[in-house]
PDB file of C-alpha atoms in Angstrom:
ATOM      1  CA  UNK A   1      73.722 120.077 147.163  1.00  0.00           C
ATOM      2  CA  UNK A   2      77.145 121.230 145.940  1.00  0.00           C
ATOM      3  CA  UNK A   3      77.416 123.975 143.346  1.00  0.00           C
ATOM      4  CA  UNK A   4      78.289 122.660 139.856  1.00  0.00           C
ATOM      5  CA  UNK A   5      81.024 125.277 139.546  1.00  0.00           C
ATOM      6  CA  UNK A   6      82.873 123.730 142.490  1.00  0.00           C
ATOM      7  CA  UNK A   7      83.160 120.365 140.737  1.00  0.00           C
ATOM      8  CA  UNK A   8      82.698 120.871 136.968  1.00  0.00           C
ATOM      9  CA  UNK A   9      83.648 117.270 136.165  1.00  0.00           C
ATOM     10  CA  UNK A  10      80.587 116.145 138.098  1.00  0.00           C
ATOM     11  CA  UNK A  11      78.283 118.762 136.565  1.00  0.00           C
ATOM     12  CA  UNK A  12      76.935 116.477 133.880  1.00  0.00           C
ATOM     13  CA  UNK A  13      78.078 112.988 133.079  1.00  0.00           C
ATOM     14  CA  UNK A  14      77.747 113.692 129.328  1.00  0.00           C
ATOM     15  CA  UNK A  15      79.917 116.813 129.252  1.00  0.00           C
ATOM     16  CA  UNK A  16      83.583 116.891 128.326  1.00  0.00           C
ATOM     17  CA  UNK A  17      85.258 119.506 130.450  1.00  0.00           C
ATOM     18  CA  UNK A  18      88.552 121.393 130.149  1.00  0.00           C
ATOM     19  CA  UNK A  19      89.008 122.817 133.608  1.00  0.00           C
ATOM     20  CA  UNK A  20      85.853 124.736 134.376  1.00  0.00           C
ATOM     21  CA  UNK A  21      84.861 125.087 130.724  1.00  0.00           C
ATOM     22  CA  UNK A  22      82.653 122.624 128.853  1.00  0.00           C
ATOM     23  CA  UNK A  23      84.271 121.930 125.490  1.00  0.00           C
ATOM     24  CA  UNK A  24      81.984 119.229 124.160  1.00  0.00           C
ATOM     25  CA  UNK A  25      79.089 116.993 124.884  1.00  0.00           C
ATOM     26  CA  UNK A  26      79.395 113.312 124.255  1.00  0.00           C
ATOM     27  CA  UNK A  27      76.081 113.173 122.424  1.00  0.00           C
ATOM     28  CA  UNK A  28      77.226 115.635 119.741  1.00  0.00           C
ATOM     29  CA  UNK A  29      80.958 114.912 119.604  1.00  0.00           C
ATOM     30  CA  UNK A  30      81.534 118.558 118.631  1.00  0.00           C
ATOM     31  CA  UNK A  31      82.703 121.432 120.789  1.00  0.00           C
ATOM     32  CA  UNK A  32      79.813 123.685 121.770  1.00  0.00           C
ATOM     33  CA  UNK A  33      81.429 126.658 119.974  1.00  0.00           C
ATOM     34  CA  UNK A  34      81.717 124.700 116.708  1.00  0.00           C
ATOM     35  CA  UNK A  35      78.118 123.612 116.303  1.00  0.00           C
ATOM     36  CA  UNK A  36      76.111 125.920 114.085  1.00  0.00           C
ATOM     37  CA  UNK A  37      72.797 127.410 115.077  1.00  0.00           C
ATOM     38  CA  UNK A  38      70.971 125.658 112.237  1.00  0.00           C
ATOM     39  CA  UNK A  39      72.121 128.223 109.684  1.00  0.00           C
ATOM     40  CA  UNK A  40      71.638 127.187 106.058  1.00  0.00           C
ATOM     41  CA  UNK A  41      74.828 127.544 104.062  1.00  0.00           C
ATOM     42  CA  UNK A  42      74.181 126.731 100.425  1.00  0.00           C
ATOM     43  CA  UNK A  43      76.964 125.445  98.261  1.00  0.00           C
ATOM     44  CA  UNK A  44      77.812 126.327  94.647  1.00  0.00           C
ATOM     45  CA  UNK A  45      76.999 122.857  93.343  1.00  0.00           C
ATOM     46  CA  UNK A  46      73.366 123.443  94.320  1.00  0.00           C
ATOM     47  CA  UNK A  47      73.269 126.641  92.252  1.00  0.00           C
ATOM     48  CA  UNK A  48      75.054 124.889  89.384  1.00  0.00           C
ATOM     49  CA  UNK A  49      72.621 121.972  89.481  1.00  0.00           C
ATOM     50  CA  UNK A  50      69.640 124.332  89.596  1.00  0.00           C
ATOM     51  CA  UNK A  51      70.904 126.196  86.535  1.00  0.00           C
ATOM     52  CA  UNK A  52      71.566 122.896  84.752  1.00  0.00           C
ATOM     53  CA  UNK A  53      68.065 121.597  85.392  1.00  0.00           C
ATOM     54  CA  UNK A  54      66.478 124.882  84.301  1.00  0.00           C
ATOM     55  CA  UNK A  55      68.566 124.987  81.129  1.00  0.00           C
ATOM     56  CA  UNK A  56      67.948 121.365  80.183  1.00  0.00           C
ATOM     57  CA  UNK A  57      64.190 121.803  80.610  1.00  0.00           C
ATOM     58  CA  UNK A  58      63.775 125.298  79.153  1.00  0.00           C
ATOM     59  CA  UNK A  59      65.729 124.888  75.919  1.00  0.00           C
ATOM     60  CA  UNK A  60      63.678 122.003  74.476  1.00  0.00           C
ATOM     61  CA  UNK A  61      60.486 123.588  75.795  1.00  0.00           C
ATOM     62  CA  UNK A  62      61.260 126.830  73.963  1.00  0.00           C
ATOM     63  CA  UNK A  63      61.966 124.981  70.730  1.00  0.00           C
ATOM     64  CA  UNK A  64      58.857 122.833  71.040  1.00  0.00           C
ATOM     65  CA  UNK A  65      56.593 125.739  71.912  1.00  0.00           C
ATOM     66  CA  UNK A  66      57.878 128.486  69.631  1.00  0.00           C
ATOM     67  CA  UNK A  67      58.967 126.503  66.597  1.00  0.00           C
ATOM     68  CA  UNK A  68      56.940 123.314  66.858  1.00  0.00           C
ATOM     69  CA  UNK A  69      53.547 124.674  67.881  1.00  0.00           C
ATOM     70  CA  UNK A  70      53.548 128.395  67.065  1.00  0.00           C
ATOM     71  CA  UNK A  71      55.787 128.141  63.998  1.00  0.00           C
ATOM     72  CA  UNK A  72      58.050 131.146  64.580  1.00  0.00           C
ATOM     73  CA  UNK A  73      61.180 131.487  62.430  1.00  0.00           C
ATOM     74  CA  UNK A  74      64.215 129.548  63.615  1.00  0.00           C
ATOM     75  CA  UNK A  75      66.284 132.663  64.234  1.00  0.00           C
ATOM     76  CA  UNK A  76      63.601 134.030  66.568  1.00  0.00           C
ATOM     77  CA  UNK A  77      63.559 130.743  68.464  1.00  0.00           C
ATOM     78  CA  UNK A  78      67.352 130.877  68.871  1.00  0.00           C
ATOM     79  CA  UNK A  79      67.120 134.487  70.092  1.00  0.00           C
ATOM     80  CA  UNK A  80      64.501 133.531  72.696  1.00  0.00           C
ATOM     81  CA  UNK A  81      66.625 130.540  73.766  1.00  0.00           C
ATOM     82  CA  UNK A  82      69.621 132.865  74.195  1.00  0.00           C
ATOM     83  CA  UNK A  83      67.465 135.235  76.244  1.00  0.00           C
ATOM     84  CA  UNK A  84      66.314 132.328  78.425  1.00  0.00           C
ATOM     85  CA  UNK A  85      69.944 131.263  78.980  1.00  0.00           C
ATOM     86  CA  UNK A  86      70.805 134.807  80.017  1.00  0.00           C
ATOM     87  CA  UNK A  87      67.886 134.893  82.429  1.00  0.00           C
ATOM     88  CA  UNK A  88      68.949 131.586  83.962  1.00  0.00           C
ATOM     89  CA  UNK A  89      72.481 132.954  84.379  1.00  0.00           C
ATOM     90  CA  UNK A  90      71.183 136.107  86.054  1.00  0.00           C
ATOM     91  CA  UNK A  91      68.903 134.108  88.354  1.00  0.00           C
ATOM     92  CA  UNK A  92      71.784 131.820  89.330  1.00  0.00           C
ATOM     93  CA  UNK A  93      74.098 134.790  89.853  1.00  0.00           C
ATOM     94  CA  UNK A  94      71.566 136.490  92.116  1.00  0.00           C
ATOM     95  CA  UNK A  95      70.994 133.319  94.133  1.00  0.00           C
ATOM     96  CA  UNK A  96      74.593 133.397  95.253  1.00  0.00           C
ATOM     97  CA  UNK A  97      76.879 132.312  92.426  1.00  0.00           C
ATOM     98  CA  UNK A  98      78.480 135.778  92.544  1.00  0.00           C
ATOM     99  CA  UNK A  99      80.129 134.744  95.815  1.00  0.00           C
ATOM    100  CA  UNK A 100      81.188 131.303  94.614  1.00  0.00           C
ATOM    101  CA  UNK A 101      84.751 130.441  93.586  1.00  0.00           C
ATOM    102  CA  UNK A 102      85.697 131.283  90.000  1.00  0.00           C
ATOM    103  CA  UNK A 103      85.763 127.646  88.764  1.00  0.00           C
ATOM    104  CA  UNK A 104      82.080 127.268  89.721  1.00  0.00           C
ATOM    105  CA  UNK A 105      81.218 130.488  87.931  1.00  0.00           C
ATOM    106  CA  UNK A 106      83.107 129.425  84.828  1.00  0.00           C
ATOM    107  CA  UNK A 107      81.677 125.922  84.787  1.00  0.00           C
ATOM    108  CA  UNK A 108      78.148 127.298  85.106  1.00  0.00           C
ATOM    109  CA  UNK A 109      78.722 129.675  82.204  1.00  0.00           C
ATOM    110  CA  UNK A 110      80.270 126.951  80.066  1.00  0.00           C
ATOM    111  CA  UNK A 111      77.404 124.576  80.834  1.00  0.00           C
ATOM    112  CA  UNK A 112      74.804 127.194  79.906  1.00  0.00           C
ATOM    113  CA  UNK A 113      76.685 128.004  76.696  1.00  0.00           C
ATOM    114  CA  UNK A 114      76.996 124.311  75.824  1.00  0.00           C
ATOM    115  CA  UNK A 115      73.305 123.576  76.103  1.00  0.00           C
ATOM    116  CA  UNK A 116      72.415 126.792  74.307  1.00  0.00           C
ATOM    117  CA  UNK A 117      74.877 125.755  71.598  1.00  0.00           C
ATOM    118  CA  UNK A 118      73.055 122.460  71.148  1.00  0.00           C
ATOM    119  CA  UNK A 119      69.805 124.361  70.695  1.00  0.00           C
ATOM    120  CA  UNK A 120      71.344 126.887  68.293  1.00  0.00           C
ATOM    121  CA  UNK A 121      73.061 124.194  66.194  1.00  0.00           C
ATOM    122  CA  UNK A 122      69.909 122.118  65.974  1.00  0.00           C
ATOM    123  CA  UNK A 123      67.834 125.133  64.885  1.00  0.00           C
ATOM    124  CA  UNK A 124      70.309 126.783  62.524  1.00  0.00           C
ATOM    125  CA  UNK A 125      72.197 123.754  61.216  1.00  0.00           C
TER     126      UNK A 125
END
């Protein structure tokens, strides 16, 4: 049986060879050096969406719980809502937003401020 190194083009019918070096397999259509080793690489939109969902759920919940059921003053409710927005920002920042491009950081901050603003205007207006 001949050694595969003597005839690399006959080594495996599914391999794409460049001389004696395999550059791709036909079943993956990617060079072997390009394919990742199943590493998870999160993207900023996932962090943005997570912050959005948390903000949209937490702000009404804070108002309903603290003002609607417990009956705390409106200013206290707004202060707790601001604290919750800050905690969501910190959580998002720690998840990886600190390494994201500046537009993602700015859009996350603006989104958090917008939804907090809706809560503050509805409570203080």
